[in-house]
């Protein structure tokens, strides 16, 4: 085994100040790698952003994830232009960044041509193949053009779950032997039970939330299955024997094809019971989760699905779809519902609010499950893959 490894990380998923799950996956794994393997040398490869302000903000963000052995490797070339050009021309990635890494890891599906080191790519799921109607055209086009050659260029394909491994193997059997599973984790220093009632109250006031509430956190887009959750919540409200029922708080930035979500709320005449907060900052998300009666995640397709695990780590009961990787992630610590069943989600809402013993049992199981899936454990598995590549075992 090599004494030390030099690894470059594609920084694109981390550059946006409103990161999605892919960005948080990269942040969790790379930050843990830096702490656990101080003899290695890591760098975030960052192309120039469209504006100087965005570039400076991205560098600041990356420095926040860095340690003594992780730095920022900056290129003044505009990243957006480079990514479009590589659709048509095999422009070498390695001419834009200084230094020579042993491994280049790309966390967002696409490996560019001619990297310094051997390429590792994380392919999180096959949503664009399994449910193409839920993916925006630009993303489908990019994956259709570039994913197959990315997997061909990669020494190893990393994915987040056994479910996603099966999906990738099904659609791309030629590359099945390259796939390794590295589950995502949860930052239990950030997502943890909050006993600061004042902090929870302050955050609730900030987002104009009063009383009890169910919470959803995620992008507003078709595959998240939010209309089914809204219908189930409305039926729950109709079945409540008291007017003091929990509200439904929907947190997340707008993705695409989200108009039907707001139309559904108007159609059901529940504007006063459903609160949209849009994107919530990372410092507010912990108390917001901790204050919830339950966390709800009705998605029809996830390569992993970190928000339910984060909610469990906060000591909050979780209701999820019995779909894709979600049963694998939550184990026996959540209420599972068929994704198309408003009845199942409605009954879950009723159980959570009426059965305190069940709620307490779910909290304890959730906390235990969160302990089993940490970013440290994820980083150890990823580093083993790097070692195998260095030793020629791949």
CSV table of C-alpha atoms in Angstrom, one decimal, residues 66-321:
chain,number,residue,atom,x,y,z
A,66,UNK,CA,-10.9,22.0,4.1
A,67,UNK,CA,-8.3,20.8,6.7
A,68,UNK,CA,-4.5,21.0,6.7
A,69,UNK,CA,-4.3,18.3,4.0
A,70,UNK,CA,-7.1,19.6,1.8
A,71,UNK,CA,-6.6,22.7,-0.4
A,72,UNK,CA,-8.3,24.5,-3.3
A,73,UNK,CA,-6.8,23.9,-6.7
A,74,UNK,CA,-8.3,26.9,-8.8
A,75,UNK,CA,-8.5,27.3,-12.5
A,76,UNK,CA,-9.4,30.6,-14.1
A,77,UNK,CA,-11.2,29.0,-17.0
A,78,UNK,CA,-15.0,29.2,-16.9
A,79,UNK,CA,-16.4,25.8,-15.8
A,80,UNK,CA,-19.7,26.2,-17.6
A,81,UNK,CA,-17.9,26.6,-20.9
A,82,UNK,CA,-15.6,23.7,-20.3
A,83,UNK,CA,-18.4,21.3,-19.5
A,84,UNK,CA,-20.3,22.3,-22.7
A,85,UNK,CA,-17.2,22.0,-24.8
A,86,UNK,CA,-16.5,18.5,-23.6
A,87,UNK,CA,-19.8,17.3,-25.1
A,88,UNK,CA,-18.2,17.7,-28.5
A,89,UNK,CA,-14.4,17.8,-28.0
A,90,UNK,CA,-12.1,15.7,-25.7
A,91,UNK,CA,-10.5,18.7,-24.1
A,92,UNK,CA,-8.0,17.4,-21.4
A,93,UNK,CA,-9.1,18.1,-17.9
A,94,UNK,CA,-5.5,17.9,-16.7
A,95,UNK,CA,-4.4,21.1,-18.5
A,96,UNK,CA,-6.5,23.3,-16.2
A,97,UNK,CA,-5.2,22.2,-12.8
A,98,UNK,CA,-1.7,22.2,-11.4
A,99,UNK,CA,-0.1,19.1,-9.8
A,100,UNK,CA,-0.4,15.5,-10.6
A,101,UNK,CA,-2.9,13.5,-8.5
A,102,UNK,CA,-2.9,9.7,-8.2
A,103,UNK,CA,-6.7,9.7,-8.3
A,104,UNK,CA,-9.4,12.1,-9.5
A,105,UNK,CA,-12.8,11.6,-8.0
A,106,UNK,CA,-15.9,13.1,-9.6
A,107,UNK,CA,-19.0,13.0,-7.4
A,108,UNK,CA,-21.6,14.0,-10.0
A,109,UNK,CA,-21.8,11.3,-12.7
A,110,UNK,CA,-19.5,12.8,-15.3
A,111,UNK,CA,-15.8,12.1,-15.8
A,112,UNK,CA,-14.1,14.5,-18.2
A,113,UNK,CA,-11.5,13.4,-20.7
A,114,UNK,CA,-7.8,12.9,-19.7
A,115,UNK,CA,-7.5,13.4,-16.0
A,116,UNK,CA,-4.2,13.5,-14.1
A,117,UNK,CA,-4.8,10.4,-12.1
A,118,UNK,CA,-7.1,7.3,-12.4
A,119,UNK,CA,-10.7,8.3,-12.4
A,120,UNK,CA,-13.3,7.4,-9.8
A,121,UNK,CA,-16.9,8.5,-10.4
A,122,UNK,CA,-19.9,8.5,-8.1
A,123,UNK,CA,-23.2,7.5,-9.9
A,124,UNK,CA,-25.9,8.1,-7.3
A,125,UNK,CA,-28.9,6.6,-9.1
A,126,UNK,CA,-30.6,5.8,-12.4
A,127,UNK,CA,-33.5,8.2,-12.1
A,128,UNK,CA,-33.0,9.4,-15.7
A,129,UNK,CA,-33.5,5.8,-17.0
A,130,UNK,CA,-36.1,4.5,-14.5
A,131,UNK,CA,-38.3,7.7,-14.4
A,132,UNK,CA,-37.2,9.9,-17.3
A,133,UNK,CA,-40.4,11.9,-17.1
A,134,UNK,CA,-39.3,13.2,-13.7
A,135,UNK,CA,-35.9,14.5,-14.9
A,136,UNK,CA,-35.4,17.9,-16.7
A,137,UNK,CA,-34.4,17.7,-20.4
A,138,UNK,CA,-31.0,19.3,-19.9
A,139,UNK,CA,-30.0,16.7,-17.3
A,140,UNK,CA,-31.2,13.8,-19.4
A,141,UNK,CA,-29.3,15.1,-22.4
A,142,UNK,CA,-26.1,15.5,-20.5
A,143,UNK,CA,-26.3,12.0,-19.0
A,144,UNK,CA,-27.4,10.4,-22.4
A,145,UNK,CA,-24.3,12.0,-24.0
A,146,UNK,CA,-21.7,11.6,-21.3
A,147,UNK,CA,-22.6,8.9,-18.7
A,148,UNK,CA,-21.6,5.8,-20.7
A,149,UNK,CA,-18.2,7.2,-21.6
A,150,UNK,CA,-17.7,8.4,-18.0
A,151,UNK,CA,-18.2,4.9,-16.7
A,152,UNK,CA,-15.8,3.6,-19.4
A,153,UNK,CA,-13.1,6.2,-18.3
A,154,UNK,CA,-13.6,5.4,-14.6
A,155,UNK,CA,-11.4,2.9,-12.8
A,156,UNK,CA,-14.2,2.4,-10.2
A,157,UNK,CA,-17.8,3.4,-10.1
A,158,UNK,CA,-19.0,4.3,-6.6
A,159,UNK,CA,-22.7,4.3,-5.7
A,160,UNK,CA,-24.6,5.0,-2.5
A,161,UNK,CA,-26.6,1.8,-2.0
A,162,UNK,CA,-27.1,-1.8,-3.0
A,163,UNK,CA,-30.3,-0.7,-4.7
A,164,UNK,CA,-28.4,1.7,-6.9
A,165,UNK,CA,-25.8,-0.9,-7.7
A,166,UNK,CA,-28.5,-3.2,-9.0
A,167,UNK,CA,-30.0,-0.3,-11.0
A,168,UNK,CA,-26.7,0.6,-12.6
A,169,UNK,CA,-25.9,-3.0,-13.3
A,170,UNK,CA,-29.3,-3.5,-15.0
A,171,UNK,CA,-29.0,-0.5,-17.3
A,172,UNK,CA,-25.2,-0.7,-17.9
A,173,UNK,CA,-24.3,-4.4,-17.4
A,174,UNK,CA,-21.0,-3.9,-19.2
A,175,UNK,CA,-19.7,-1.9,-16.2
A,176,UNK,CA,-21.2,-3.9,-13.4
A,177,UNK,CA,-17.8,-5.3,-12.3
A,178,UNK,CA,-16.6,-1.8,-11.6
A,179,UNK,CA,-19.3,-0.8,-9.1
A,180,UNK,CA,-18.6,-0.5,-5.4
A,181,UNK,CA,-21.1,0.6,-2.7
A,182,UNK,CA,-20.2,3.3,-0.3
A,183,UNK,CA,-23.3,4.3,1.7
A,184,UNK,CA,-23.8,7.9,2.6
A,185,UNK,CA,-23.7,9.0,6.2
A,186,UNK,CA,-24.9,11.7,8.6
A,187,UNK,CA,-23.0,14.3,10.5
A,188,UNK,CA,-24.1,13.6,14.1
A,189,UNK,CA,-22.4,16.7,15.4
A,190,UNK,CA,-24.8,18.8,13.3
A,191,UNK,CA,-27.9,16.6,13.2
A,192,UNK,CA,-28.5,15.8,16.8
A,193,UNK,CA,-31.4,16.1,19.3
A,194,UNK,CA,-31.9,19.7,20.3
A,195,UNK,CA,-32.9,20.4,23.9
A,196,UNK,CA,-32.7,24.2,23.4
A,197,UNK,CA,-36.5,25.0,23.3
A,198,UNK,CA,-35.7,28.7,22.8
A,199,UNK,CA,-33.7,27.9,19.6
A,200,UNK,CA,-36.5,25.8,18.2
A,201,UNK,CA,-39.0,28.6,19.0
A,202,UNK,CA,-36.8,31.2,17.3
A,203,UNK,CA,-36.5,29.2,14.1
A,204,UNK,CA,-40.2,28.5,14.1
A,205,UNK,CA,-40.9,32.2,14.5
A,206,UNK,CA,-38.4,33.0,11.7
A,207,UNK,CA,-40.3,30.7,9.2
A,208,UNK,CA,-43.8,31.7,10.6
A,209,UNK,CA,-44.6,28.3,12.0
A,210,UNK,CA,-46.8,27.9,15.0
A,211,UNK,CA,-47.8,24.8,16.9
A,212,UNK,CA,-47.0,21.2,16.0
A,213,UNK,CA,-46.0,20.3,12.4
A,214,UNK,CA,-44.9,17.6,10.1
A,215,UNK,CA,-41.8,18.4,8.1
A,216,UNK,CA,-40.6,17.6,4.6
A,217,UNK,CA,-37.1,18.7,3.4
A,218,UNK,CA,-36.1,18.3,-0.2
A,219,UNK,CA,-36.2,19.8,-3.7
A,220,UNK,CA,-39.6,20.6,-5.1
A,221,UNK,CA,-39.7,18.3,-8.2
A,222,UNK,CA,-41.8,15.5,-9.6
A,223,UNK,CA,-39.9,12.5,-8.2
A,224,UNK,CA,-40.3,13.7,-4.6
A,225,UNK,CA,-44.0,12.8,-4.8
A,226,UNK,CA,-45.1,15.8,-2.9
A,227,UNK,CA,-48.8,15.9,-4.2
A,228,UNK,CA,-49.4,12.5,-2.7
A,229,UNK,CA,-48.1,13.8,0.7
A,230,UNK,CA,-50.4,16.8,0.4
A,231,UNK,CA,-53.5,14.7,-0.4
A,232,UNK,CA,-52.7,12.4,2.5
A,233,UNK,CA,-52.2,15.4,4.9
A,234,UNK,CA,-55.6,16.8,3.8
A,235,UNK,CA,-57.3,13.5,4.5
A,236,UNK,CA,-55.5,13.4,7.9
A,237,UNK,CA,-56.9,16.9,8.7
A,238,UNK,CA,-60.4,15.8,7.7
A,239,UNK,CA,-60.1,12.8,10.0
A,240,UNK,CA,-58.8,14.7,13.0
A,241,UNK,CA,-61.2,15.0,15.9
A,242,UNK,CA,-59.7,18.3,17.0
A,243,UNK,CA,-58.9,21.6,15.2
A,244,UNK,CA,-55.5,21.7,16.9
A,245,UNK,CA,-53.9,19.4,14.3
A,246,UNK,CA,-50.2,19.7,13.2
A,247,UNK,CA,-49.5,21.7,10.1
A,248,UNK,CA,-47.4,20.5,7.2
A,249,UNK,CA,-44.1,22.4,6.6
A,250,UNK,CA,-42.5,21.9,3.2
A,251,UNK,CA,-38.9,23.1,3.0
A,252,UNK,CA,-36.7,23.1,0.0
A,253,UNK,CA,-35.8,25.1,-3.1
A,254,UNK,CA,-37.8,24.9,-6.3
A,255,UNK,CA,-36.5,22.4,-8.8
A,256,UNK,CA,-38.7,22.0,-11.8
A,257,UNK,CA,-42.3,21.2,-12.7
A,258,UNK,CA,-43.3,22.4,-9.2
A,259,UNK,CA,-46.4,24.4,-10.2
A,260,UNK,CA,-48.7,21.4,-9.6
A,261,UNK,CA,-47.6,21.4,-5.9
A,262,UNK,CA,-48.9,24.9,-5.3
A,263,UNK,CA,-52.0,24.3,-7.4
A,264,UNK,CA,-52.7,21.2,-5.3
A,265,UNK,CA,-52.6,23.3,-2.1
A,266,UNK,CA,-55.0,25.8,-3.6
A,267,UNK,CA,-57.3,23.1,-5.0
A,268,UNK,CA,-57.6,21.5,-1.5
A,269,UNK,CA,-58.0,24.9,0.1
A,270,UNK,CA,-55.4,24.2,2.8
A,271,UNK,CA,-53.2,27.3,2.4
A,272,UNK,CA,-53.5,28.0,6.1
A,273,UNK,CA,-52.3,24.5,7.1
A,274,UNK,CA,-49.3,24.1,4.7
A,275,UNK,CA,-46.3,26.3,5.0
A,276,UNK,CA,-43.6,26.6,2.3
A,277,UNK,CA,-40.3,27.9,3.6
A,278,UNK,CA,-38.2,27.5,0.5
A,279,UNK,CA,-34.5,26.8,1.2
A,280,UNK,CA,-33.5,26.7,4.9
A,281,UNK,CA,-29.9,27.4,5.9
A,282,UNK,CA,-27.8,24.6,7.4
A,283,UNK,CA,-27.7,26.4,10.8
A,284,UNK,CA,-31.5,26.4,11.0
A,285,UNK,CA,-32.3,22.9,9.7
A,286,UNK,CA,-31.3,21.1,12.9
A,287,UNK,CA,-33.7,23.0,15.2
A,288,UNK,CA,-36.4,22.9,12.5
A,289,UNK,CA,-36.1,19.1,12.3
A,290,UNK,CA,-36.0,18.7,16.1
A,291,UNK,CA,-39.2,20.7,16.5
A,292,UNK,CA,-41.2,18.5,14.1
A,293,UNK,CA,-43.8,16.0,15.2
A,294,UNK,CA,-42.5,13.7,12.4
A,295,UNK,CA,-40.4,13.9,9.3
A,296,UNK,CA,-42.1,12.8,6.0
A,297,UNK,CA,-40.3,11.8,2.8
A,298,UNK,CA,-42.6,10.4,0.2
A,299,UNK,CA,-40.1,10.2,-2.7
A,300,UNK,CA,-40.6,7.6,-5.4
A,301,UNK,CA,-36.9,7.2,-6.2
A,302,UNK,CA,-33.7,7.9,-4.3
A,303,UNK,CA,-30.2,6.6,-4.7
A,304,UNK,CA,-29.8,6.9,-0.9
A,305,UNK,CA,-32.0,9.7,0.6
A,306,UNK,CA,-30.0,11.5,3.3
A,307,UNK,CA,-32.8,13.7,4.9
A,308,UNK,CA,-34.6,10.8,6.6
A,309,UNK,CA,-31.4,9.7,8.2
A,310,UNK,CA,-30.7,13.2,9.3
A,311,UNK,CA,-34.1,13.4,10.9
A,312,UNK,CA,-33.5,10.1,12.7
A,313,UNK,CA,-30.2,11.5,14.0
A,314,UNK,CA,-32.2,14.5,15.4
A,315,UNK,CA,-34.5,12.2,17.3
A,316,UNK,CA,-37.5,12.6,15.1
A,317,UNK,CA,-39.9,9.9,13.9
A,318,UNK,CA,-39.7,9.3,10.2
A,319,UNK,CA,-42.3,8.3,7.6
A,320,UNK,CA,-40.9,7.3,4.2
A,321,UNK,CA,-42.0,5.7,0.9
